[in-house]
């Protein structure tokens, strides 16, 4: 075995591998030593190819010494917590507080845990995550699913650090996520929106009202399903949208929408859900009545590209599109939709192209004048 060499950092040693290579050079393993209960102890921190640096090894040693100084055992810090163990704690303690709680465990068990579950947190490198990301893309998974999978890994590491289960770098920090193109191109005309609500109303009055909220305010499905009566101000005709995807913001009700909410509010308390499930809990996805109505319209018949497929989010896109067509300024549309930046709103600019068409007409006149 190659000899350990003392680095410039006290108690930190480096050992070159005779077999492992990293960027064309011998891989380097960093180890630390310290005195605990009168005995000298050695601890392997990790390999350079795993993202471990000399500076990080020195940081780990300082943490061990601090624990010993406080009378705590360093063995818990040394214990190699696996990704599966960290996920189990995260699933029990943190997951129930998230809106998307229903989707993440399935994502973890189908894609993440089979690859990283048995591995210690300290052994997972940025290269491992990059390879994992590429493998998912090669399997044909959507870029959005891949982003969520890598994002889940990041979430686990952040909590593991916060809870003292891990003290190293997060391996996702060195991985560039795949570029997303989530723009939805399909939206309803005013006539199609009215017809769709009629179809949905015949199937399910509940889902008619849920869809109506999105068409009249642009709210996302998750925000609508989590809506409680206390968030609705009938006097000011506003809805306080809290903990939305881009933060909290204010939505504004049409008179028709306010009347629908008032009818639903009768006999209900402020803390009750506006649109509860049959068991009184928050629903998570668009229900079968909505899917049945979409099938009845035939909008998705023969359409494979998800950009052009009709989904619940198309109702939000319809709201923004109709505002743009009516000449509402980008900044106002952005505020009404709760966008975090104008960049997201400018996708609607092409739907109000009158200024650009006028400019093109000027060019045409130059050739025919």
Coordinates of N, CA and C in Angstrom, one line a residue, residues 223-323:
X223 N -52.2 25.2 -6.2 CA -52.7 26.3 -5.4 C -54.2 26.3 -5.2
X224 N -54.9 25.9 -6.3 CA -56.4 25.8 -6.2 C -56.8 24.7 -5.2
X225 N -56.2 23.6 -5.3 CA -56.6 22.4 -4.5 C -56.2 22.6 -3.0
X226 N -55.2 23.5 -2.7 CA -54.8 23.8 -1.4 C -55.5 25.0 -0.8
X227 N -56.4 25.6 -1.6 CA -57.1 26.9 -1.2 C -58.0 26.7 -0.1
X228 N -58.0 27.6 0.9 CA -58.9 27.6 2.0 C -59.7 28.9 2.0
X229 N -60.9 28.9 2.6 CA -61.8 30.0 2.6 C -61.2 31.3 3.2
X230 N -60.3 31.1 4.2 CA -59.7 32.3 4.8 C -58.8 33.1 3.8
X231 N -58.4 32.5 2.7 CA -57.5 33.1 1.7 C -58.4 34.0 0.8
X232 N -59.7 33.9 0.8 CA -60.6 34.6 -0.1 C -61.1 35.9 0.6
X233 N -60.9 37.0 0.0 CA -61.4 38.3 0.5 C -62.5 38.8 -0.4
X234 N -63.8 38.6 0.0 CA -64.9 38.9 -0.9 C -65.1 40.4 -1.1
X235 N -64.7 41.1 -0.1 CA -64.9 42.6 -0.1 C -63.9 43.2 -1.2
X236 N -62.7 42.8 -1.1 CA -61.7 43.3 -2.0 C -61.6 42.5 -3.3
X237 N -62.3 41.4 -3.4 CA -62.3 40.5 -4.5 C -60.9 40.0 -4.8
X238 N -60.1 39.6 -3.8 CA -58.8 39.1 -4.0 C -58.6 37.7 -3.3
X239 N -57.6 37.0 -3.8 CA -57.2 35.7 -3.3 C -55.8 35.8 -2.8
X240 N -55.5 35.5 -1.6 CA -54.1 35.4 -1.1 C -53.5 34.0 -1.5
X241 N -52.7 34.0 -2.5 CA -52.1 32.8 -2.9 C -50.8 32.6 -2.1
X242 N -50.7 31.6 -1.2 CA -49.6 31.4 -0.3 C -48.8 30.2 -0.7
X243 N -47.4 30.3 -0.5 CA -46.5 29.2 -0.7 C -46.7 28.6 -2.1
X244 N -46.9 29.5 -3.1 CA -47.0 29.0 -4.5 C -45.6 28.7 -5.0
X245 N -45.5 28.2 -6.2 CA -44.2 27.8 -6.8 C -43.2 28.9 -6.8
X246 N -43.7 30.1 -7.1 CA -42.8 31.3 -7.1 C -42.9 32.2 -5.9
X247 N -43.6 31.7 -4.8 CA -43.8 32.5 -3.7 C -45.2 32.9 -3.5
X248 N -45.5 33.8 -2.6 CA -46.9 34.2 -2.3 C -47.2 35.5 -3.2
X249 N -48.4 35.6 -3.6 CA -48.8 36.7 -4.4 C -50.3 36.9 -4.3
X250 N -50.9 37.9 -4.9 CA -52.3 38.2 -4.8 C -53.0 38.0 -6.2
X251 N -54.1 37.2 -6.2 CA -54.9 37.0 -7.4 C -56.2 37.8 -7.3
X252 N -56.8 38.1 -8.4 CA -58.0 39.0 -8.4 C -59.1 38.2 -9.0
X253 N -60.3 38.3 -8.4 CA -61.5 37.5 -8.8 C -62.4 38.4 -9.7
X254 N -62.9 37.7 -10.7 CA -64.0 38.3 -11.5 C -65.3 38.2 -10.7
X255 N -66.3 39.0 -11.0 CA -67.6 38.9 -10.2 C -68.2 37.5 -10.3
X256 N -68.1 36.9 -11.4 CA -68.6 35.5 -11.6 C -67.9 34.5 -10.7
X257 N -66.6 34.7 -10.6 CA -65.8 33.8 -9.7 C -66.2 34.0 -8.2
X258 N -66.3 35.3 -7.9 CA -66.6 35.7 -6.5 C -67.9 35.1 -6.1
X259 N -68.9 35.1 -7.0 CA -70.2 34.5 -6.7 C -70.1 33.0 -6.5
X260 N -69.3 32.3 -7.3 CA -69.1 30.9 -7.1 C -68.5 30.6 -5.8
X261 N -67.5 31.3 -5.4 CA -66.9 31.1 -4.1 C -67.8 31.4 -2.9
X262 N -68.7 32.4 -3.0 CA -69.6 32.8 -2.0 C -70.6 31.6 -1.8
X263 N -71.0 31.0 -2.9 CA -72.0 29.9 -2.8 C -71.3 28.7 -2.1
X264 N -70.1 28.5 -2.4 CA -69.3 27.4 -1.8 C -69.0 27.6 -0.3
X265 N -68.9 28.9 0.0 CA -68.5 29.3 1.4 C -69.6 29.1 2.4
X266 N -70.9 29.0 2.0 CA -72.0 28.9 2.9 C -71.9 27.7 3.8
X267 N -71.9 27.9 5.1 CA -71.9 26.7 6.0 C -70.5 26.2 6.3
X268 N -69.5 26.8 5.8 CA -68.1 26.3 5.9 C -67.2 27.3 6.7
X269 N -66.3 26.8 7.5 CA -65.4 27.6 8.3 C -64.2 28.1 7.5
X270 N -63.6 29.1 8.1 CA -62.5 29.8 7.4 C -61.3 28.9 7.1
X271 N -61.1 27.9 7.9 CA -59.9 27.0 7.7 C -60.2 25.8 6.9
X272 N -61.4 25.7 6.4 CA -61.8 24.5 5.6 C -61.3 24.7 4.1
X273 N -61.0 23.6 3.5 CA -60.7 23.6 2.1 C -61.8 24.0 1.2
X274 N -61.6 24.7 0.2 CA -62.6 25.1 -0.8 C -63.0 23.9 -1.6
X275 N -62.0 23.1 -2.0 CA -62.3 22.0 -2.9 C -61.6 20.7 -2.3
X276 N -62.2 20.2 -1.2 CA -61.7 19.0 -0.5 C -61.9 17.7 -1.3
X277 N -61.2 16.7 -1.1 CA -61.4 15.4 -1.6 C -62.6 14.8 -0.9
X278 N -63.0 13.6 -1.3 CA -64.1 12.9 -0.7 C -63.8 12.6 0.8
X279 N -62.5 12.5 1.1 CA -62.1 12.2 2.5 C -61.8 13.5 3.3
X280 N -62.0 14.7 2.6 CA -61.7 15.9 3.3 C -60.3 16.4 3.3
X281 N -59.4 15.7 2.5 CA -58.0 16.1 2.5 C -57.8 16.8 1.2
X282 N -56.5 17.3 1.0 CA -56.1 18.0 -0.2 C -55.9 17.0 -1.3
X283 N -56.6 17.3 -2.5 CA -56.3 16.5 -3.6 C -55.0 16.8 -4.2
X284 N -54.4 15.9 -5.0 CA -53.0 16.1 -5.5 C -53.0 16.3 -7.0
X285 N -53.9 15.7 -7.7 CA -53.8 15.7 -9.2 C -55.2 16.0 -9.8
X286 N -55.2 16.3 -11.1 CA -56.4 16.5 -11.8 C -57.2 15.1 -11.8
X287 N -58.5 15.2 -11.4 CA -59.2 14.0 -11.2 C -59.7 13.4 -12.5
X288 N -60.3 12.2 -12.4 CA -60.9 11.5 -13.6 C -61.9 12.3 -14.3
X289 N -62.8 13.0 -13.6 CA -63.8 13.8 -14.4 C -63.1 14.8 -15.3
X290 N -62.0 15.4 -14.9 CA -61.3 16.4 -15.8 C -60.8 15.6 -17.0
X291 N -60.1 14.5 -16.7 CA -59.6 13.7 -17.8 C -60.6 13.3 -18.8
X292 N -61.8 12.9 -18.3 CA -62.9 12.5 -19.1 C -63.4 13.7 -20.0
X293 N -63.4 14.9 -19.5 CA -63.9 16.0 -20.2 C -62.9 16.3 -21.3
X294 N -61.6 16.2 -21.0 CA -60.5 16.5 -22.0 C -60.7 15.5 -23.2
X295 N -60.9 14.2 -22.8 CA -61.1 13.2 -23.9 C -62.3 13.5 -24.7
X296 N -63.3 14.0 -24.1 CA -64.6 14.3 -24.9 C -64.3 15.4 -25.9
X297 N -63.5 16.4 -25.5 CA -63.2 17.5 -26.5 C -62.4 17.0 -27.7
X298 N -61.6 16.0 -27.5 CA -60.8 15.5 -28.7 C -59.6 16.4 -28.9
X299 N -59.3 17.3 -28.0 CA -58.1 18.2 -28.2 C -56.8 17.5 -28.4
X300 N -56.7 16.3 -27.7 CA -55.4 15.6 -27.7 C -55.4 14.4 -28.6
X301 N -56.4 14.3 -29.4 CA -56.4 13.2 -30.4 C -55.3 13.3 -31.4
X302 N -54.4 12.3 -31.4 CA -53.3 12.2 -32.3 C -52.1 13.2 -32.0
X303 N -52.2 13.9 -30.8 CA -51.1 14.8 -30.4 C -50.1 14.1 -29.5
X304 N -48.9 14.0 -29.9 CA -47.8 13.4 -29.2 C -46.9 14.4 -28.4
X305 N -46.7 15.5 -29.0 CA -45.8 16.5 -28.4 C -46.5 17.2 -27.2
X306 N -46.0 17.0 -26.0 CA -46.6 17.5 -24.8 C -46.8 19.1 -24.8
X307 N -46.0 19.8 -25.6 CA -46.2 21.2 -25.7 C -47.6 21.6 -26.3
X308 N -48.1 20.7 -27.1 CA -49.4 20.9 -27.8 C -50.5 20.2 -27.2
X309 N -50.3 19.4 -26.2 CA -51.3 18.6 -25.5 C -52.1 19.5 -24.5
X310 N -53.4 19.2 -24.4 CA -54.2 19.9 -23.5 C -54.1 19.3 -22.1
X311 N -53.8 20.1 -21.1 CA -53.8 19.6 -19.7 C -54.4 20.7 -18.8
X312 N -54.4 20.4 -17.5 CA -55.0 21.4 -16.6 C -54.2 22.7 -16.7
X313 N -52.9 22.6 -16.9 CA -52.0 23.8 -16.9 C -52.4 24.6 -18.2
X314 N -53.0 24.0 -19.2 CA -53.4 24.8 -20.3 C -54.4 25.9 -20.0
X315 N -55.2 25.7 -18.9 CA -56.2 26.7 -18.5 C -55.4 27.9 -18.0
X316 N -54.4 27.7 -17.2 CA -53.5 28.9 -16.8 C -52.9 29.6 -18.0
X317 N -52.4 28.8 -19.0 CA -51.9 29.3 -20.2 C -52.9 30.1 -21.0
X318 N -54.1 29.6 -21.0 CA -55.2 30.3 -21.6 C -55.5 31.7 -21.0
X319 N -55.5 31.7 -19.7 CA -55.7 33.0 -19.0 C -54.6 34.0 -19.4
X320 N -53.3 33.6 -19.4 CA -52.3 34.5 -19.8 C -52.4 34.9 -21.3
X321 N -52.7 33.9 -22.1 CA -52.8 34.2 -23.5 C -53.9 35.2 -23.9
X322 N -55.1 35.0 -23.3 CA -56.2 35.9 -23.6 C -55.9 37.3 -23.0
X323 N -55.2 37.4 -21.9 CA -54.8 38.8 -21.4 C -53.9 39.4 -22.4

